[in-house]
Short mmCIF file of C-alpha atoms in Angstrom, two decimals:
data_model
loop_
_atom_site.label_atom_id
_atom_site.label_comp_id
_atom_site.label_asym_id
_atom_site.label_seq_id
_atom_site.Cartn_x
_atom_site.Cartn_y
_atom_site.Cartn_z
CA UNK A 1 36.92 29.08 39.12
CA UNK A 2 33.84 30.71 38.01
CA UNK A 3 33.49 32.78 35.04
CA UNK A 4 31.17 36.34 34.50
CA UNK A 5 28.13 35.20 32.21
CA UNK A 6 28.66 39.12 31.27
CA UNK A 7 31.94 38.42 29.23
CA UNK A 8 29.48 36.46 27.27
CA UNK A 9 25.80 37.68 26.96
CA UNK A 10 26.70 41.70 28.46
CA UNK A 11 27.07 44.03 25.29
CA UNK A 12 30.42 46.28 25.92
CA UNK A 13 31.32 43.61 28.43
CA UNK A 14 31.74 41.19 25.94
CA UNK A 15 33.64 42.37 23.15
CA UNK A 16 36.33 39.99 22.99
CA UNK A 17 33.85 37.10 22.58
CA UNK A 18 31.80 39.07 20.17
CA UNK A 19 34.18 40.23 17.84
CA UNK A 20 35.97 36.34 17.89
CA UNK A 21 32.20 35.24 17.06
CA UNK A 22 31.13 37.57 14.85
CA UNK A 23 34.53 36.92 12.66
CA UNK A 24 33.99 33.11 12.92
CA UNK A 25 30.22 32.94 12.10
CA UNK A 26 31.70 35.23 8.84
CA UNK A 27 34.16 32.72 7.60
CA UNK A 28 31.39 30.74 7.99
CA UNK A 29 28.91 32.20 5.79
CA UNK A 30 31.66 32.73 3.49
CA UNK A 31 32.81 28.87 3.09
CA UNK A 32 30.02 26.90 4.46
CA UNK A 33 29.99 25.38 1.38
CA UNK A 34 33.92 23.88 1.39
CA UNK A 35 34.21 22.78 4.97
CA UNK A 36 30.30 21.48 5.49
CA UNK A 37 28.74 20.76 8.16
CA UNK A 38 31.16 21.36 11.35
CA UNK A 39 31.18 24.57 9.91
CA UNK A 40 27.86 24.89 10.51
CA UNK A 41 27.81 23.29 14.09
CA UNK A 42 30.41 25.75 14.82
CA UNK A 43 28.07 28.71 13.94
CA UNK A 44 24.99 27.23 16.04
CA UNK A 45 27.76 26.40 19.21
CA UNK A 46 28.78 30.36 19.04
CA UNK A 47 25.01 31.42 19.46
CA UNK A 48 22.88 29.22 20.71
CA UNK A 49 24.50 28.66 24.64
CA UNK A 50 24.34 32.40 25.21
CA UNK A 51 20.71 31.78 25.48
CA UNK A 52 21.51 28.72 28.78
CA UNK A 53 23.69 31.26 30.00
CA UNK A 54 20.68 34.34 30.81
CA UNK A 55 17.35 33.37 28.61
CA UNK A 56 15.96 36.18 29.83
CA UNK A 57 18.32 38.75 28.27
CA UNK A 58 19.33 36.89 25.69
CA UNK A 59 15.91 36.43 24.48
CA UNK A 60 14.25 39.63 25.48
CA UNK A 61 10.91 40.33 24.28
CA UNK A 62 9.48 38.26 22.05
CA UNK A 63 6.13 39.53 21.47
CA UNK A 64 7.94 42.92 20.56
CA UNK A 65 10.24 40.60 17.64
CA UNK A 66 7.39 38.72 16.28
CA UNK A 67 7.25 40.85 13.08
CA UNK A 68 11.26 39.78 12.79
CA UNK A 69 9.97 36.49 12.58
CA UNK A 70 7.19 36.73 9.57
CA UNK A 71 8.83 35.52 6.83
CA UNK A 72 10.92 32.75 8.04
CA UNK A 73 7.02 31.41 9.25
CA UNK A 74 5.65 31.94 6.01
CA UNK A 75 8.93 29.68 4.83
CA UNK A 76 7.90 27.00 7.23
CA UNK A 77 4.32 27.47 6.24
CA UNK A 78 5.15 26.54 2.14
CA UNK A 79 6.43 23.11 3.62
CA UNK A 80 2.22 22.58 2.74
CA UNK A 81 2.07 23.09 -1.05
CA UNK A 82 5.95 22.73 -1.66
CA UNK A 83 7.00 21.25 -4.65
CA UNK A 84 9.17 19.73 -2.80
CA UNK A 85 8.11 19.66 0.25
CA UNK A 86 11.66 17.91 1.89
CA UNK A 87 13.76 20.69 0.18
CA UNK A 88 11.44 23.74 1.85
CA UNK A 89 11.02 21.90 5.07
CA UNK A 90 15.11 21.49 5.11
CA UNK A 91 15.81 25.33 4.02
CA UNK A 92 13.27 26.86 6.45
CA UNK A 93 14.07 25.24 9.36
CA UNK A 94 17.82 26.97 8.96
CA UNK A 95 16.08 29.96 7.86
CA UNK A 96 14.59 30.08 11.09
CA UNK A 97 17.72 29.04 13.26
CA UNK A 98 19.54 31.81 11.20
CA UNK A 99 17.58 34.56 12.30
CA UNK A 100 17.32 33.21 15.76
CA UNK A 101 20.89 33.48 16.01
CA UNK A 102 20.95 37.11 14.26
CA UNK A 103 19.06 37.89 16.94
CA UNK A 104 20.51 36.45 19.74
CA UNK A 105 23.44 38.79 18.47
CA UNK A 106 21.76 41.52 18.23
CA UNK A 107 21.16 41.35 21.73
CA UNK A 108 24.13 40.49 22.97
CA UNK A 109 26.31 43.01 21.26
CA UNK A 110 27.01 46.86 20.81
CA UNK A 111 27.74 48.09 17.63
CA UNK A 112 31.29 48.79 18.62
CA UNK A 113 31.71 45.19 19.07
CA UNK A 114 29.60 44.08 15.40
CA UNK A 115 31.53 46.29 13.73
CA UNK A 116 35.14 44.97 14.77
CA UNK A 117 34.25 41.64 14.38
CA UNK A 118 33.09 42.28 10.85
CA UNK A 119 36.72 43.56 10.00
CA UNK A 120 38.19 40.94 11.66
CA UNK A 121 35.60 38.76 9.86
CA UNK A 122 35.84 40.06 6.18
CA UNK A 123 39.85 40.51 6.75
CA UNK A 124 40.05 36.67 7.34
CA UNK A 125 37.59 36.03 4.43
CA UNK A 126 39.81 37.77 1.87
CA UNK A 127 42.72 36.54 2.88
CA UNK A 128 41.62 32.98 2.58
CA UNK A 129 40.23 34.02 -0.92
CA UNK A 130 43.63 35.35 -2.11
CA UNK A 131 45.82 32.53 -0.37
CA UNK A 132 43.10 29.91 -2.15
CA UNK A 133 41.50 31.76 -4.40
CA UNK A 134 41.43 31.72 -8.69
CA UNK A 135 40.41 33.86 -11.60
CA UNK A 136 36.70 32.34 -13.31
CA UNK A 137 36.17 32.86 -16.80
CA UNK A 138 32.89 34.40 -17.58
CA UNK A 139 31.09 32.87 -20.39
CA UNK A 140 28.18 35.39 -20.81
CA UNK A 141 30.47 38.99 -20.73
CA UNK A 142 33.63 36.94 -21.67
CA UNK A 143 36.04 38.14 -19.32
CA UNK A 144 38.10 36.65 -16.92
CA UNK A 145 37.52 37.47 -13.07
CA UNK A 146 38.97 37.05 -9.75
CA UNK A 147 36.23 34.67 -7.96
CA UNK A 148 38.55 34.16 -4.64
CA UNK A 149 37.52 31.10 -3.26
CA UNK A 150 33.72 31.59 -4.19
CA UNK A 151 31.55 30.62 -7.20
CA UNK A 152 30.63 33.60 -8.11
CA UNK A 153 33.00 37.40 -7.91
CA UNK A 154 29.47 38.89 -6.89
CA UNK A 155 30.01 37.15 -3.61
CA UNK A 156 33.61 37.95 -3.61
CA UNK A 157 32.75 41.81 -4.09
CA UNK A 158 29.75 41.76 -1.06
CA UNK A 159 32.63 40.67 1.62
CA UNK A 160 34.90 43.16 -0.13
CA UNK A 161 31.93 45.79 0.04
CA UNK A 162 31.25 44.79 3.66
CA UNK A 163 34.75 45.33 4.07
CA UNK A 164 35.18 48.92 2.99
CA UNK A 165 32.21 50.10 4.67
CA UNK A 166 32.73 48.58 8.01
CA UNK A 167 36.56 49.79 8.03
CA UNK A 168 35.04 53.26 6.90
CA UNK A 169 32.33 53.58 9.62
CA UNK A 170 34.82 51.99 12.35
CA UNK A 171 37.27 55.17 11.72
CA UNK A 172 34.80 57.87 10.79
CA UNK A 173 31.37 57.28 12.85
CA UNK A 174 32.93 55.42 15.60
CA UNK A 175 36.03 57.12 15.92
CA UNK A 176 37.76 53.82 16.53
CA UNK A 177 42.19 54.58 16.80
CA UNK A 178 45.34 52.57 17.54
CA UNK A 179 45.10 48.91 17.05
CA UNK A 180 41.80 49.02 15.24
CA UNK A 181 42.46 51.85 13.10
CA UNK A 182 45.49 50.19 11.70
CA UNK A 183 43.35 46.75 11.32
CA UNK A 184 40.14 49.21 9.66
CA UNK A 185 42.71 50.47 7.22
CA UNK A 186 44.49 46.82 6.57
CA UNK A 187 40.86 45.48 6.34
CA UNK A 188 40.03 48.43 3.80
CA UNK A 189 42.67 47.58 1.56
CA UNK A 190 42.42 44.09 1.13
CA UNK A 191 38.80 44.80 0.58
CA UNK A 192 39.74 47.71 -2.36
CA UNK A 193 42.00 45.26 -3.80
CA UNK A 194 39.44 42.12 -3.79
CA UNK A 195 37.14 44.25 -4.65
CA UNK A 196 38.47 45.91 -7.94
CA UNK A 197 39.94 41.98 -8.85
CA UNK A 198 36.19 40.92 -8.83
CA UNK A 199 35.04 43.04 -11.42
CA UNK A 200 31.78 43.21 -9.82
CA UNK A 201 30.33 46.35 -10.71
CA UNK A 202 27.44 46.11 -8.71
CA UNK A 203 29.18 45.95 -5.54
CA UNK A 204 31.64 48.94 -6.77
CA UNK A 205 28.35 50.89 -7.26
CA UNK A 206 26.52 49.78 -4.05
CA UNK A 207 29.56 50.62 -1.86
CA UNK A 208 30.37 53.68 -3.91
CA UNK A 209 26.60 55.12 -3.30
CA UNK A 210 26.67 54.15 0.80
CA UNK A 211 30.10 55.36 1.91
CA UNK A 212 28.80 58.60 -0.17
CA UNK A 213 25.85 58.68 1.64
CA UNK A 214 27.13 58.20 5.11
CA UNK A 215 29.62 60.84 4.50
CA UNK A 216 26.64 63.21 3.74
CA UNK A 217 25.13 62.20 6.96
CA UNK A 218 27.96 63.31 8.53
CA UNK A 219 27.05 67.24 7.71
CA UNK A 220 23.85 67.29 9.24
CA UNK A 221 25.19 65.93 12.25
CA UNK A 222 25.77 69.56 13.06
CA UNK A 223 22.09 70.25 12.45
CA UNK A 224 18.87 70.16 15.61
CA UNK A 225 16.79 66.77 14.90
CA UNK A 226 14.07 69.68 12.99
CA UNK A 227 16.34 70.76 10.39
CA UNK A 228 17.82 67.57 9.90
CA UNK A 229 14.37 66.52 9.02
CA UNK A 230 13.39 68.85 7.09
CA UNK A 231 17.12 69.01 4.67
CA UNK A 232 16.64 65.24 4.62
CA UNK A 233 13.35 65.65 2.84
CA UNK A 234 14.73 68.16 0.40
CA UNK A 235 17.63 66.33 -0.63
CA UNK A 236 15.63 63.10 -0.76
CA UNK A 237 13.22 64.64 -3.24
CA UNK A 238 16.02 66.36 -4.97
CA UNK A 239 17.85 63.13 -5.51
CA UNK A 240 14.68 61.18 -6.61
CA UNK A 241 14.01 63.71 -9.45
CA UNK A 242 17.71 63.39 -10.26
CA UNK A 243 17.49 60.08 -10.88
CA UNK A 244 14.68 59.55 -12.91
CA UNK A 245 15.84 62.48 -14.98
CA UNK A 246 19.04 60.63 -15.44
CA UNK A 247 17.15 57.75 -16.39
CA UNK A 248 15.72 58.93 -19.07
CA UNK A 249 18.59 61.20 -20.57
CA UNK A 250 20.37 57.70 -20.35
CA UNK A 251 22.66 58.54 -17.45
CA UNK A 252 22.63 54.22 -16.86
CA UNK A 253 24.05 53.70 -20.09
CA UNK A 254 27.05 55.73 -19.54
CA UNK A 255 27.41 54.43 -15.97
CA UNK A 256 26.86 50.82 -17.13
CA UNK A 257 29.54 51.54 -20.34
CA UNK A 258 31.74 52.51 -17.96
CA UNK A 259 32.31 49.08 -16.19
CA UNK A 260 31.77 47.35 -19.44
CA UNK A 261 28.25 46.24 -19.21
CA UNK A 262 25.35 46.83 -21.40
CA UNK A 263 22.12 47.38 -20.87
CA UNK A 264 20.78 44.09 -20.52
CA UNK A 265 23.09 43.75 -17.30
CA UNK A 266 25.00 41.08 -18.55
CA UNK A 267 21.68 39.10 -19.49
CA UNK A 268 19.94 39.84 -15.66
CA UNK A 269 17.23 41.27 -17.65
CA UNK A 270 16.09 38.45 -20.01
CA UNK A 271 16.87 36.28 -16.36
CA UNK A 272 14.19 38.78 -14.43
CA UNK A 273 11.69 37.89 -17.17
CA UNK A 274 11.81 34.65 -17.26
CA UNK A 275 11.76 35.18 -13.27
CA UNK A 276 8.17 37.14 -13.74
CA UNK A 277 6.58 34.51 -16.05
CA UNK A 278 7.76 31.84 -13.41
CA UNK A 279 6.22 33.78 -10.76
CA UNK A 280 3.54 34.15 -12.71
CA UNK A 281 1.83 30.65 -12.56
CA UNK A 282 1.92 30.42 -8.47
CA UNK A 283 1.64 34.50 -7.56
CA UNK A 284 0.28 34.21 -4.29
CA UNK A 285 2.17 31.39 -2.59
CA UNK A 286 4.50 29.93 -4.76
CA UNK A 287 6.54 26.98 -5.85
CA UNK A 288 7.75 26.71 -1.92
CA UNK A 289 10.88 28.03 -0.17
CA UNK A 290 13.60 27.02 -2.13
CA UNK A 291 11.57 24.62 -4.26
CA UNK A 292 12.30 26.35 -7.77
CA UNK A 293 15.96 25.38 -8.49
CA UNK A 294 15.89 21.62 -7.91
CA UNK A 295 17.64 19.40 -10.55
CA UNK A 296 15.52 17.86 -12.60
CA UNK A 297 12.91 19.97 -13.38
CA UNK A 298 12.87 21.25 -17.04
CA UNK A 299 12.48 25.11 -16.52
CA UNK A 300 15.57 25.30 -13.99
CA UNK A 301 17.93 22.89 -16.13
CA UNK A 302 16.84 25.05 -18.82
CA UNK A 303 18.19 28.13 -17.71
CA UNK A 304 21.23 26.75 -16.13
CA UNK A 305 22.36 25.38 -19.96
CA UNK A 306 21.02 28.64 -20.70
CA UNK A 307 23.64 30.45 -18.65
CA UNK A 308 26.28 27.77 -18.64
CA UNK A 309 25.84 26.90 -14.59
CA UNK A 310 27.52 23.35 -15.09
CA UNK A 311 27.04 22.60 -11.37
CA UNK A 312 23.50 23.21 -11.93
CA UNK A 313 23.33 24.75 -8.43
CA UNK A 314 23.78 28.19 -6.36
CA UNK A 315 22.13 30.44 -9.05
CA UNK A 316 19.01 32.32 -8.93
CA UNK A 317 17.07 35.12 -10.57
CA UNK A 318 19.60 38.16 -9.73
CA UNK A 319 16.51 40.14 -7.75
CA UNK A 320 15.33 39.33 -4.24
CA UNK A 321 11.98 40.15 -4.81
CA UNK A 322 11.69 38.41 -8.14
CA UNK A 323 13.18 35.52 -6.50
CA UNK A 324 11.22 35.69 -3.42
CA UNK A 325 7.85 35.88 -5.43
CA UNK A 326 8.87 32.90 -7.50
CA UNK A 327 9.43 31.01 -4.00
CA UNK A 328 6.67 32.21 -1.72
CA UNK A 329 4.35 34.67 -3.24
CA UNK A 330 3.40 37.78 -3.47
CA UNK A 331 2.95 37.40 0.33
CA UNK A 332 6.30 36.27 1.11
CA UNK A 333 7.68 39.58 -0.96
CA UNK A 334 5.18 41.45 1.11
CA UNK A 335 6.59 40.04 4.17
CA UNK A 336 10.41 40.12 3.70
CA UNK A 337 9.77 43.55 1.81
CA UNK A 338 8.06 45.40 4.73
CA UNK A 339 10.86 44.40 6.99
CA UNK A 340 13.40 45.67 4.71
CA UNK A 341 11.42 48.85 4.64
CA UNK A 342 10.66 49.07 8.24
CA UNK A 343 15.13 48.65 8.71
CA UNK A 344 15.65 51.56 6.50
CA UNK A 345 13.12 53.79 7.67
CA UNK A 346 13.28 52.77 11.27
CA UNK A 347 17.02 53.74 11.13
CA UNK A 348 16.75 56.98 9.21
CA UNK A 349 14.07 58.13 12.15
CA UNK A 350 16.72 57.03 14.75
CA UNK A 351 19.43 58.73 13.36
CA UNK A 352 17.62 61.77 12.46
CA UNK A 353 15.33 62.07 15.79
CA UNK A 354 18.27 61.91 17.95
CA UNK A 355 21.04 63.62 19.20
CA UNK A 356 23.74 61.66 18.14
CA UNK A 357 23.01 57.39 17.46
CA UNK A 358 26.36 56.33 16.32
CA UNK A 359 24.64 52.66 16.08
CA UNK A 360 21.73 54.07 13.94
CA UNK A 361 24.57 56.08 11.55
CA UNK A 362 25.96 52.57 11.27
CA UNK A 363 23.39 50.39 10.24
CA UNK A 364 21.64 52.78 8.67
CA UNK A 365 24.65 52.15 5.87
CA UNK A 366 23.97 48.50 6.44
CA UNK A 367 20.30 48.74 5.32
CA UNK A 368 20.82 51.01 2.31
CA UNK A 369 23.65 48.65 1.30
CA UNK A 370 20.70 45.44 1.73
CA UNK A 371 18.31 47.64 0.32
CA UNK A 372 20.11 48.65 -3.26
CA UNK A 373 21.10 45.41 -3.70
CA UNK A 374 18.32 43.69 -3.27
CA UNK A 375 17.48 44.62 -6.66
CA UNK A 376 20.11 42.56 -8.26
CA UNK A 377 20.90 39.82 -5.77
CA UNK A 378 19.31 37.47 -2.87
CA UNK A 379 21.75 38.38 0.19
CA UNK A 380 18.82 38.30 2.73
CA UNK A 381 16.81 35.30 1.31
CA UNK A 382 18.71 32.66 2.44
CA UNK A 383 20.52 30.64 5.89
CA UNK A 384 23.89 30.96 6.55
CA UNK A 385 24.43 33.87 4.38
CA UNK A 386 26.21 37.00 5.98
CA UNK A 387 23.57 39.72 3.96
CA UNK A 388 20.78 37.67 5.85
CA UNK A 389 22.09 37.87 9.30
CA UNK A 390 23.40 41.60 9.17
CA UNK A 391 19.57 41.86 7.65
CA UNK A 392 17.90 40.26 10.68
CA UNK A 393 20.62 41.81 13.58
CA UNK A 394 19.54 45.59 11.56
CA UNK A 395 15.73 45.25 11.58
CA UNK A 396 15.96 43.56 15.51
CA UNK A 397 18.03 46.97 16.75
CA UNK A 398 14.40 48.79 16.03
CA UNK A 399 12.83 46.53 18.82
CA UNK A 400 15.00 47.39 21.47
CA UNK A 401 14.38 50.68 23.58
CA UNK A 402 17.34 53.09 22.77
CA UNK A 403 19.25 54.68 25.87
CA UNK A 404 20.41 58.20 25.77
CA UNK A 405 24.26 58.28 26.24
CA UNK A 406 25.42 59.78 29.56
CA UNK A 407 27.25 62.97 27.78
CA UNK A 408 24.18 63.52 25.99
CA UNK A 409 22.59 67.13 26.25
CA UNK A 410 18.83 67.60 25.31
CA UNK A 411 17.87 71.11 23.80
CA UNK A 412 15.08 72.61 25.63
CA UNK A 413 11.74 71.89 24.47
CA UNK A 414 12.41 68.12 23.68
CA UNK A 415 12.23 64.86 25.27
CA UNK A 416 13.83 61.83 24.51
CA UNK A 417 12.80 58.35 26.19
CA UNK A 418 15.13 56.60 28.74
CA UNK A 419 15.07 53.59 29.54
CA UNK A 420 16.53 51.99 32.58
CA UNK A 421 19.80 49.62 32.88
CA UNK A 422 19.13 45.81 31.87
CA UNK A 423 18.51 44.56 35.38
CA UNK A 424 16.84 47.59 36.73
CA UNK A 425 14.07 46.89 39.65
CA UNK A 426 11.76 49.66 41.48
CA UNK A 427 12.99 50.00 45.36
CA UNK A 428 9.90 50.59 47.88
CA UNK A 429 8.94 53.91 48.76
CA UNK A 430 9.79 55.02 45.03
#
């Protein structure tokens, strides 16, 4: 019997094995770390024979992704003046195998499809944290926190974040009902339940501030691509001067207060300097990719007494671009920040250019969700991490032509770009 490559490598055609592989390369992510490597081989097997199965969709353009690529080069590049150079050779070559799978996904799947299998995906993650998971007490704020079956609640609260906001967008952008709208709002509340457990107030913040947003997106929906434009300005201003009025009337204060921290952010900003005076002695290349916390160097084990990290591994500087400057330079920041950037605004030009780009809306959140976090944690800065891949699957949706859906209706006096179906081919005489 022979089997349709489409079910496999066809996005819409292949949501079945897309939302299975998108759940499992989740679970992964999350627990990596308990079950090892088969884990791992389990997460390469999902992505990597889509590509035997049609290369040439699978793989699309290349010389259109090579910007995608940057910094995981750069990564392979500090093997040179590592450190360490068997640690950064290790950790870059599955930096680069990560985002080649990210985007292998990205073209393979709709948004539809990434956005069930992330509720199947964070719904099985929480689960397993609450079947296997404990309460961590925290030395530095001295509380006691749900930690699921994580190190850290921080990690805990991104799945629960990724939770909410994927069960929100599945019901409200994508208008997703029946089965999936029962498993969106199952998915939600396992997520508001893991979430509030964790005590993580950055990710109650960060997924406060994007469902808000996307919500607000959702009025000027009703608005031409012009005015869209042109409120989006205003309110972008508006809420910039906000903010830094707020800052200095002390508007963080009261919203730190309020989930019991203080204004040192539970010691993140005596960690950040230390961070800067690290990144000070190498600040154009760096120490090396992942060549900074290695046991038995004196300024690492220092800090990890410091902070009381008795495993003396999986911490870091609490700020990606701290972090990644520490690592790899001011032009490793340069590179992973510009394709941060580039996600965000790329998505915001979709989504307020055209007509109606429900996969735009959608990651869109994603990238503001990367982006505000970014300040206080790594998620895109390492392999096998689920911020990282939804990083690399946002940013490669800008590289691929969008197609105007068929109910579509263009105002007069604008254009918008079609391009033609995947295996499209001029006829003679045309």
């Amino acid at each position: 019997m022979r089997i349709a490559k489409s079910i496999f490598v066809r996005p819409g055609s292949n949501a079945t094995y897309g939302m299975v592989a998108i759940a499992l390369s989740f679970f992964v992510f999350a627990y990596s770390s308990h079950f090892g490597q088969p884990s791992i081989l389990l997460y390469y097997a999902l992505w990597f024979p889509l590509v035997l199965m049609d290369y040439r969709n699978v793989l699309g353009s290349y010389q259109k992704q090579l910007w995608l690529f940057a910094f995981g080069i750069f990564t392979c590049l500090s093997i040179f003046w590592s450190v360490v150079p068997s640690v950064t050779a290790r950790a870059a070559i599955q930096y680069m195998t990560h985002i080649f799978c990210a985007l292998v996904a990205m073209r393979t799947l709709d948004i539809r499809t990434l956005s069930r299998g992330a509720i199947a995906g964070t719904g099985l993650v929480l689960i397993y944290s609450i079947l296997f998971g404990y309460y961590a007490y925290d030395p530095i704020d001295g509380t006691y926190s749900f930690v699921g079956a994580f190190d850290s609640k921080n990690q805990l609260g991104f799945y629960a974040s990724l939770g909410i906001y994927f069960a929100f967008a599945a019901v409200f952008v994508l208008g997703e009902r029946r089965i999936w709208m029962l498993g969106a709002g199952i998915a939600g509340l396992l997520s508001a339940y893991c979430l509030l457990a964790s005590q993580s107030a950055t990710s109650v913040l960060t997924t406060g501030l994007v469902v808000a947003l996307c919500v607000s997106l959702r009025v000027i929906l009703f608005l031409s691509p012009k005015q869209r434009k042109k409120l989006f300005m205003t309110v972008a201003i508006s809420g910039v001067v906000l903010a830094v009025a707020g800052v200095y009337l002390g508007a963080v204060d009261l919203v730190l207060g309020a989930f019991g921290k203080d204004s040192t952010l539970t010691g993140r900003t005596y960690l950040w300097q230390q961070g800067i005076a690290a990144a000070m002695q190498n600040p154009f290349f760096g120490v090396g990719y992942q060549a900074y916390w290695v046991q038995g160097f004196s300024e690492p084990e220092r800090l990890w007494q410091e902070f009381y990290i008795a495993s003396r591994a999986g911490f870091h500087f609490h700020n990606t671009y701290i972090e990644t400057t520490v690592e790899t330079g001011l032009i490793g920041v340069v590179l992973l920040a510009s394709i941060l950037l580039t996600a965000f605004v790329g998505h915001i030009n979709r989504f307020l250019s055209d007509i109606r780009n429900d996969e735009s809306y959608v990651l869109l959140g994603v990238a503001t969700l990367l982006l505000i976090r970014s300040f206080v944690e790594i998620d895109i800065l390492n392999p096998y991490h689920v911020g990282s891949f939804l990083f690399y699957f946002t940013a490669g949706k800008l590289s691929k032509r969008m197609r105007a859906p068929a109910s579509a209706q263009m105002p007069a006096g604008e254009r918008m770009e079609f391009a033609p179906p995947v295996n499209w081919e001029p006829r003679a005489g045309r």
